[in-house]
Amino acid sequence: MSTLMPLLMLIINLSTIAILWFGGIRVNNGSLQIGSLMAFIQYVTQIMFSVMMVSAMLFMVPRAQASAKRIQEVFDIQPRIGDPVSPNPTPLPPASTPKGLVSFERVHFRYPGAEKDVLEDLSFQAYPGEITAIIGGTGAGKTTLLSLIPRFFDVTDGCIRVDGIDLREMSQQTLRKKIGMVPQKAVLFSGTIAENLRFGREDATDEEIRHAANVAQASAFIDSLESGYETILAQGGANLSGGQKQRLTIARALVRSPEIYLFDDSFSALDFKTDLMLQRALRTEARHATVILVAQRVMSVKDADRILVLDEGRKVGEGTHRELMETCTVYQEIVHSQLAEGEIA
Ligand SMILES: Nc1ncnc2c1ncn2[C@@H]1O[C@H](COP(=O)(O)OP(=O)(O)OP(=O)(O)O)[C@@H](O)[C@H]1O
Ligand SMILES: [Mg+2]
């Protein structure tokens, strides 16, 4: 394509020059009229352009065919995660289970094609009205654990229940309606701040949007922007800082007021003071919901009702900060590497 176009343009222009040259001689001799010469040039260029378009098409067709084949391949893929075929996709939860209870029962998980389990024999329960924190080094499997709850992947062995029902017996729509997830990498869309916050619930009122931003400690910076909630965000929120993006994604989850909140390291870009204020506000806001919070910083998990310590996909400790300080060596190591002596108690 890159050599064809200049070549064709060269041919067109050379032929115009040739027509002018030979035609000029005939006009001089009086055997050709200038009008006919001009018409001849017009016809030749039109024909040449058509030839050019046809040859361009010859290049495009095989390319389009290859692309169409690839697109069709993508359309033909059947999702690995399917809805239950039973006539009742929303079975009733056992009466004794509180709403929003998330329980892992001997869960094993391995990524498709991987050689090793990422999560091994993991059991715990996250109760509504409580904050369950998960702490562990990078690659411990925290993000993987969270992504199993909205069923981005199915467990390899064991079972995860929400409200006492196995996830695989629930329709994905029912399940995901219950969940508000803040992913590790803050994702925002191009559009206004208000549109981004309404992403999960389009009928949210301005009042609700403001309230969520308040809880997420985002209202101060939004108000300081010239157009406030109508500020246009660039693709991916490129015109915001990391911490501002995080707070907007937290506010977006809050607008939906789901039964289960999943925060994946969502406070990592916040300074300690904002982190603390946000956690306090969150505690009141989500007092009836189940909150599962992944963090790298001890300060972010210290006040949780239950802390789970993960190490290479295994649970090595569970309890409150105080209990873990006495019983769990991995937790002690994490704490001592992060906090000064005075802060530990
Ligand atoms: N999509 C994937 N396919 C295959 N392996 C994966 C995939 N995502 C993660 N892993 C592997 O699973 C392990 C756990 O990853 P995970 O993202 O859950 O860690 P993490 O605890 O969230 O770490 P971090 O604190 O850095 O976010 C890693 O060893 C990683 O290589
Ligand atoms: Mg992670």
Coordinates of C-alpha atoms and ligand atoms in Angstrom, one line a residue:
M1 CA 0.0 0.0 0.0
S2 CA 2.8 2.4 0.9
T3 CA 4.6 2.1 -2.4
L4 CA 1.5 1.5 -4.5
M5 CA -0.2 4.9 -3.9
P6 CA 2.9 7.1 -4.8
L7 CA 3.5 4.9 -7.8
L8 CA 0.0 5.4 -9.1
M9 CA 0.1 9.1 -8.4
L10 CA 3.3 9.2 -10.4
I11 CA 1.7 7.4 -13.3
I12 CA -1.3 9.7 -13.3
N13 CA 0.9 12.8 -13.3
L14 CA 3.3 11.5 -15.9
S15 CA 0.4 10.6 -18.3
T16 CA -1.0 14.2 -17.8
I17 CA 2.4 15.6 -18.8
A18 CA 2.5 13.3 -21.8
I19 CA -1.0 14.3 -22.9
L20 CA 0.0 18.0 -22.6
W21 CA 3.2 17.4 -24.5
F22 CA 1.8 15.5 -27.5
G23 CA -1.5 17.4 -27.4
G24 CA 0.4 20.7 -27.3
I25 CA 2.1 19.8 -30.6
R26 CA -1.3 19.0 -32.2
V27 CA -2.9 22.2 -30.9
N28 CA 0.1 24.1 -32.4
N29 CA -0.5 22.3 -35.8
G30 CA -4.1 23.2 -35.6
S31 CA -5.3 19.6 -35.7
L32 CA -6.7 19.6 -32.1
Q33 CA -8.8 22.1 -30.2
I34 CA -7.8 23.2 -26.6
G35 CA -11.3 22.2 -25.3
S36 CA -10.8 18.6 -26.6
L37 CA -7.4 18.5 -25.0
M38 CA -8.8 19.6 -21.6
A39 CA -11.6 17.0 -21.8
F40 CA -9.1 14.3 -22.7
I41 CA -7.1 15.1 -19.6
Q42 CA -10.2 15.0 -17.4
Y43 CA -11.2 11.6 -18.8
V44 CA -7.8 10.1 -18.3
T45 CA -7.5 11.2 -14.7
Q46 CA -11.0 9.9 -13.9
I47 CA -10.1 6.5 -15.4
M48 CA -6.7 6.4 -13.7
F49 CA -8.4 7.2 -10.3
S50 CA -10.9 4.3 -10.8
V51 CA -8.0 1.9 -11.5
M52 CA -6.3 3.2 -8.4
M53 CA -9.5 2.5 -6.3
V54 CA -9.8 -1.0 -7.7
S55 CA -6.2 -1.9 -6.9
A56 CA -6.6 -0.5 -3.4
M57 CA -9.7 -2.8 -3.0
L58 CA -7.6 -5.8 -4.0
F59 CA -5.4 -5.1 -1.1
M60 CA -8.2 -4.5 1.4
V61 CA -10.3 -7.5 0.7
P62 CA -7.9 -10.2 2.0
R63 CA -7.2 -8.0 5.0
A64 CA -10.9 -7.6 5.8
Q65 CA -11.4 -11.4 5.4
A66 CA -8.7 -12.1 7.9
S67 CA -10.2 -9.6 10.4
A68 CA -13.7 -10.9 9.9
K69 CA -12.5 -14.5 10.6
R70 CA -10.8 -13.4 13.9
I71 CA -13.9 -11.5 15.0
Q72 CA -16.1 -14.5 14.3
E73 CA -13.7 -16.7 16.3
V74 CA -14.2 -14.3 19.3
F75 CA -18.0 -14.4 18.8
D76 CA -18.0 -18.2 18.7
I77 CA -16.3 -18.5 22.1
Q78 CA -18.6 -19.9 24.8
P79 CA -18.0 -18.4 28.2
R80 CA -16.6 -20.9 30.7
I81 CA -18.8 -19.5 33.4
G82 CA -22.4 -20.3 32.8
D83 CA -25.7 -19.7 34.6
P84 CA -27.4 -22.7 36.2
V85 CA -29.8 -24.5 33.9
S86 CA -32.3 -25.2 36.7
P87 CA -35.7 -23.5 36.2
N88 CA -35.2 -21.5 39.4
P89 CA -32.0 -19.5 39.0
T90 CA -32.5 -17.8 42.4
P91 CA -32.9 -20.5 45.0
L92 CA -34.1 -19.3 48.4
P93 CA -31.4 -19.0 51.0
P94 CA -31.6 -21.2 54.1
A95 CA -33.6 -19.3 56.7
S96 CA -30.8 -19.3 59.3
T97 CA -28.2 -17.6 57.1
P98 CA -27.8 -13.8 57.4
K99 CA -28.1 -11.8 54.2
G100 CA -24.7 -11.0 52.8
L101 CA -22.8 -13.8 54.4
V102 CA -19.9 -14.9 52.3
S103 CA -18.3 -18.2 53.1
F104 CA -15.4 -20.0 51.6
E105 CA -15.3 -23.8 52.3
R106 CA -12.1 -25.5 51.6
V107 CA -11.5 -23.5 48.4
H108 CA -8.7 -24.5 46.0
F109 CA -8.1 -22.4 43.0
R110 CA -5.7 -22.7 40.0
Y111 CA -5.7 -20.4 37.0
P112 CA -6.5 -22.2 33.8
G113 CA -3.3 -23.6 32.3
A114 CA -1.2 -22.8 35.4
E115 CA 0.9 -25.5 37.1
K116 CA 0.3 -24.6 40.7
D117 CA -2.7 -23.8 42.9
V118 CA -2.9 -20.1 43.7
L119 CA -5.2 -20.7 46.6
E120 CA -5.0 -23.8 48.8
D121 CA -7.6 -25.1 51.2
L122 CA -9.0 -21.8 52.1
S123 CA -11.9 -21.6 54.5
F124 CA -13.3 -18.5 56.2
Q125 CA -16.5 -16.6 56.6
A126 CA -17.2 -12.9 56.2
Y127 CA -20.2 -11.7 58.1
P128 CA -22.6 -8.8 57.3
G129 CA -22.0 -5.8 59.5
E130 CA -18.3 -6.6 59.9
I131 CA -15.2 -5.6 58.1
T132 CA -13.1 -8.6 57.1
A133 CA -9.6 -7.6 56.1
I134 CA -7.1 -9.7 54.1
I135 CA -3.4 -8.9 54.3
G136 CA -0.4 -10.7 52.7
G137 CA 2.6 -10.0 50.6
T138 CA 2.4 -9.4 46.8
G139 CA 1.4 -12.5 44.9
A140 CA -0.2 -14.1 48.0
G141 CA -3.4 -14.5 46.1
K142 CA -5.5 -11.6 47.5
T143 CA -6.8 -10.3 44.2
T144 CA -7.5 -13.9 43.1
L145 CA -9.5 -14.5 46.2
L146 CA -11.7 -11.4 45.7
S147 CA -12.2 -12.2 42.0
L148 CA -13.7 -15.6 42.9
I149 CA -16.6 -13.9 44.8
P150 CA -18.2 -12.2 41.7
R151 CA -17.4 -15.5 39.9
F152 CA -14.9 -14.1 37.4
F153 CA -13.5 -17.7 37.8
D154 CA -14.9 -20.9 39.2
V155 CA -13.2 -22.6 42.1
T156 CA -11.2 -25.7 41.2
D157 CA -12.3 -27.5 44.3
G158 CA -14.4 -26.6 47.4
C159 CA -17.2 -24.1 47.3
I160 CA -18.0 -20.5 47.9
R161 CA -21.4 -19.6 49.2
V162 CA -23.2 -16.2 49.4
D163 CA -26.3 -16.1 51.6
G164 CA -25.7 -19.8 52.0
I165 CA -26.2 -20.6 48.3
D166 CA -23.4 -22.0 46.2
L167 CA -22.4 -19.3 43.6
R168 CA -22.7 -21.9 40.8
E169 CA -26.4 -22.3 41.6
M170 CA -27.1 -18.6 41.4
S171 CA -27.6 -16.6 38.2
Q172 CA -24.6 -14.2 37.6
Q173 CA -27.0 -11.3 37.4
T174 CA -28.4 -11.9 40.9
L175 CA -25.0 -12.5 42.3
R176 CA -23.4 -9.4 40.8
K177 CA -26.3 -7.2 41.8
K178 CA -25.3 -7.9 45.4
I179 CA -21.7 -6.9 45.0
G180 CA -19.9 -3.6 44.8
M181 CA -16.3 -4.1 43.8
V182 CA -13.5 -1.6 43.8
P183 CA -10.7 -3.2 41.7
Q184 CA -7.0 -2.8 42.5
K185 CA -6.4 -0.7 39.4
A186 CA -8.9 2.3 39.4
V187 CA -10.8 2.3 36.2
L188 CA -12.7 5.4 35.1
F189 CA -14.4 6.2 31.8
S190 CA -14.3 9.3 29.7
G191 CA -17.3 11.4 30.6
T192 CA -18.2 13.6 33.6
I193 CA -17.5 12.7 37.2
A194 CA -21.2 12.4 37.8
E195 CA -21.6 10.0 34.9
N196 CA -18.8 7.9 36.3
L197 CA -20.3 7.8 39.7
R198 CA -23.7 6.8 38.3
F199 CA -22.2 4.0 36.4
G200 CA -23.6 1.3 38.6
R201 CA -27.0 2.9 39.2
E202 CA -28.2 5.3 36.6
D203 CA -31.2 6.6 38.5
A204 CA -29.1 7.8 41.5
T205 CA -30.1 11.3 42.6
D206 CA -27.6 14.2 42.8
E207 CA -28.1 14.0 46.6
E208 CA -27.0 10.3 46.7
I209 CA -24.0 11.0 44.4
R210 CA -22.9 13.8 46.7
H211 CA -23.3 11.6 49.8
A212 CA -21.3 8.8 48.3
A213 CA -18.5 11.3 47.3
N214 CA -18.6 12.6 50.9
V215 CA -18.1 9.2 52.4
A216 CA -15.3 8.4 50.0
Q217 CA -13.6 11.7 51.0
A218 CA -13.8 12.9 47.4
S219 CA -16.2 15.8 47.8
A220 CA -13.5 18.3 48.8
F221 CA -11.4 17.8 45.7
I222 CA -14.5 17.6 43.4
D223 CA -15.8 20.9 44.7
S224 CA -12.5 22.5 44.2
L225 CA -12.6 21.7 40.5
E226 CA -14.0 24.5 38.3
S227 CA -17.0 22.5 37.0
G228 CA -17.4 20.3 40.1
Y229 CA -19.4 17.1 39.3
E230 CA -19.6 18.1 35.7
T231 CA -15.9 18.0 35.2
I232 CA -15.0 16.0 32.1
L233 CA -12.6 13.1 32.8
A234 CA -10.1 12.1 30.2
Q235 CA -10.0 8.5 29.0
G236 CA -9.1 6.4 32.0
G237 CA -9.2 9.4 34.3
A238 CA -5.8 10.5 33.1
N239 CA -6.3 14.0 34.4
L240 CA -6.7 12.9 38.0
S241 CA -4.1 11.8 40.6
G242 CA -4.0 8.1 41.7
G243 CA -5.6 8.9 45.1
Q244 CA -8.3 10.9 43.4
K245 CA -9.1 8.1 41.0
Q246 CA -9.2 5.6 43.9
R247 CA -11.7 7.8 45.8
L248 CA -13.9 8.1 42.8
T249 CA -14.0 4.4 42.3
I250 CA -14.9 3.9 46.0
A251 CA -17.7 6.5 45.7
R252 CA -18.9 4.7 42.6
A253 CA -19.3 1.4 44.6
L254 CA -21.0 3.3 47.4
V255 CA -23.6 4.8 45.1
R256 CA -25.0 1.3 44.5
S257 CA -25.2 0.5 48.2
P258 CA -24.7 -3.2 47.6
E259 CA -24.9 -6.0 50.2
I260 CA -21.3 -7.0 49.8
Y261 CA -18.3 -4.6 49.3
L262 CA -15.0 -5.8 47.9
F263 CA -12.1 -3.4 48.2
D264 CA -8.9 -4.5 46.5
D265 CA -6.1 -2.5 47.9
S266 CA -8.3 0.6 47.3
F267 CA -6.7 2.7 49.9
S268 CA -3.1 2.3 48.9
A269 CA -2.7 5.7 47.2
L270 CA -4.3 7.6 50.1
D271 CA -2.4 9.4 52.8
F272 CA -2.8 8.0 56.3
K273 CA -5.2 10.8 57.4
T274 CA -7.6 10.4 54.5
D275 CA -7.4 6.6 54.8
L276 CA -8.4 6.8 58.4
M277 CA -11.3 9.2 57.8
L278 CA -12.5 7.1 54.9
Q279 CA -12.5 4.0 57.0
R280 CA -14.4 5.7 59.7
A281 CA -17.1 7.0 57.3
L282 CA -17.2 3.6 55.6
R283 CA -17.9 1.9 58.9
T284 CA -21.1 3.9 59.4
E285 CA -22.1 3.9 55.8
A286 CA -21.7 0.1 55.3
R287 CA -22.8 -1.0 58.8
H288 CA -25.3 -3.5 57.5
A289 CA -23.1 -4.7 54.6
T290 CA -20.4 -7.3 54.4
V291 CA -17.1 -5.6 53.7
I292 CA -14.1 -7.5 52.5
L293 CA -11.0 -5.3 52.3
V294 CA -7.6 -6.2 50.9
A295 CA -4.7 -4.1 52.0
Q296 CA -0.9 -4.1 52.1
R297 CA -0.7 -1.6 55.0
V298 CA -1.3 -2.7 58.6
M299 CA -2.8 0.7 59.4
S300 CA -5.6 0.0 56.9
V301 CA -6.5 -3.4 58.5
K302 CA -5.8 -2.8 62.2
D303 CA -9.3 -1.9 63.1
A304 CA -11.0 -4.6 61.1
D305 CA -13.3 -7.1 63.0
R306 CA -11.4 -10.0 61.5
I307 CA -8.1 -10.1 59.7
L308 CA -7.1 -13.0 57.5
V309 CA -3.4 -13.4 56.8
L310 CA -2.5 -15.0 53.5
D311 CA 0.9 -16.4 52.6
E312 CA 1.4 -18.0 49.2
G313 CA -2.3 -18.9 48.8
R314 CA -2.7 -20.4 52.3
K315 CA -4.4 -18.9 55.3
V316 CA -1.8 -18.6 58.0
G317 CA -3.7 -16.7 60.6
E318 CA -7.2 -15.3 61.4
G319 CA -8.3 -13.1 64.2
T320 CA -8.2 -9.5 65.4
H321 CA -5.1 -7.4 65.4
R322 CA -4.5 -8.2 69.0
E323 CA -5.0 -11.9 68.7
L324 CA -2.8 -12.1 65.6
M325 CA 0.0 -10.2 67.3
E326 CA 0.1 -13.0 69.8
T327 CA -0.3 -16.0 67.6
C328 CA 0.7 -15.4 64.0
T329 CA 4.4 -14.9 63.2
V330 CA 3.8 -13.9 59.6
Y331 CA 1.5 -11.1 60.8
Q332 CA 4.0 -10.0 63.4
E333 CA 6.7 -9.8 60.7
I334 CA 4.4 -7.7 58.5
V335 CA 3.6 -5.4 61.5
H336 CA 7.2 -5.0 62.6
S337 CA 8.3 -4.2 59.1
Q338 CA 5.8 -1.4 58.8
L339 CA 5.0 0.2 62.2
A340 CA 7.2 1.9 64.7
E341 CA 7.3 0.4 68.2
G342 CA 4.9 2.9 69.7
E343 CA 2.2 2.3 67.1
I344 CA 2.0 -1.5 67.5
A345 CA -0.2 -1.8 70.5
Ligands
LIG1 N1 -4.9 -14.2 35.3 C1 -3.9 -14.9 35.8 N2 -3.5 -16.0 35.2 C2 -2.5 -16.8 35.7 N3 -1.9 -16.5 36.9 C3 -2.3 -15.4 37.6 C4 -3.3 -14.6 37.0 N4 -3.5 -13.5 37.9 C5 -2.6 -13.8 38.9 N5 -1.9 -14.9 38.7 C6 -0.9 -15.5 39.6 O1 -1.5 -15.7 40.9 C7 -0.7 -15.4 42.0 C8 -1.5 -14.5 42.9 O2 -1.8 -13.3 42.3 P1 -2.7 -12.2 42.9 O3 -2.9 -11.1 41.9 O4 -3.9 -12.8 43.5 O5 -1.8 -11.6 44.0 P2 -2.1 -10.4 45.1 O6 -2.0 -11.0 46.4 O7 -3.3 -9.7 44.7 O8 -0.8 -9.5 44.9 P3 -0.7 -7.9 45.0 O9 -0.6 -7.6 46.4 O10 0.6 -7.6 44.3 O11 -1.8 -7.3 44.3 C9 0.5 -14.8 41.4 O12 1.6 -15.7 41.5 C10 0.2 -14.5 39.9 O13 1.3 -14.8 39.2
MG2 MG -3.7 -7.8 44.1

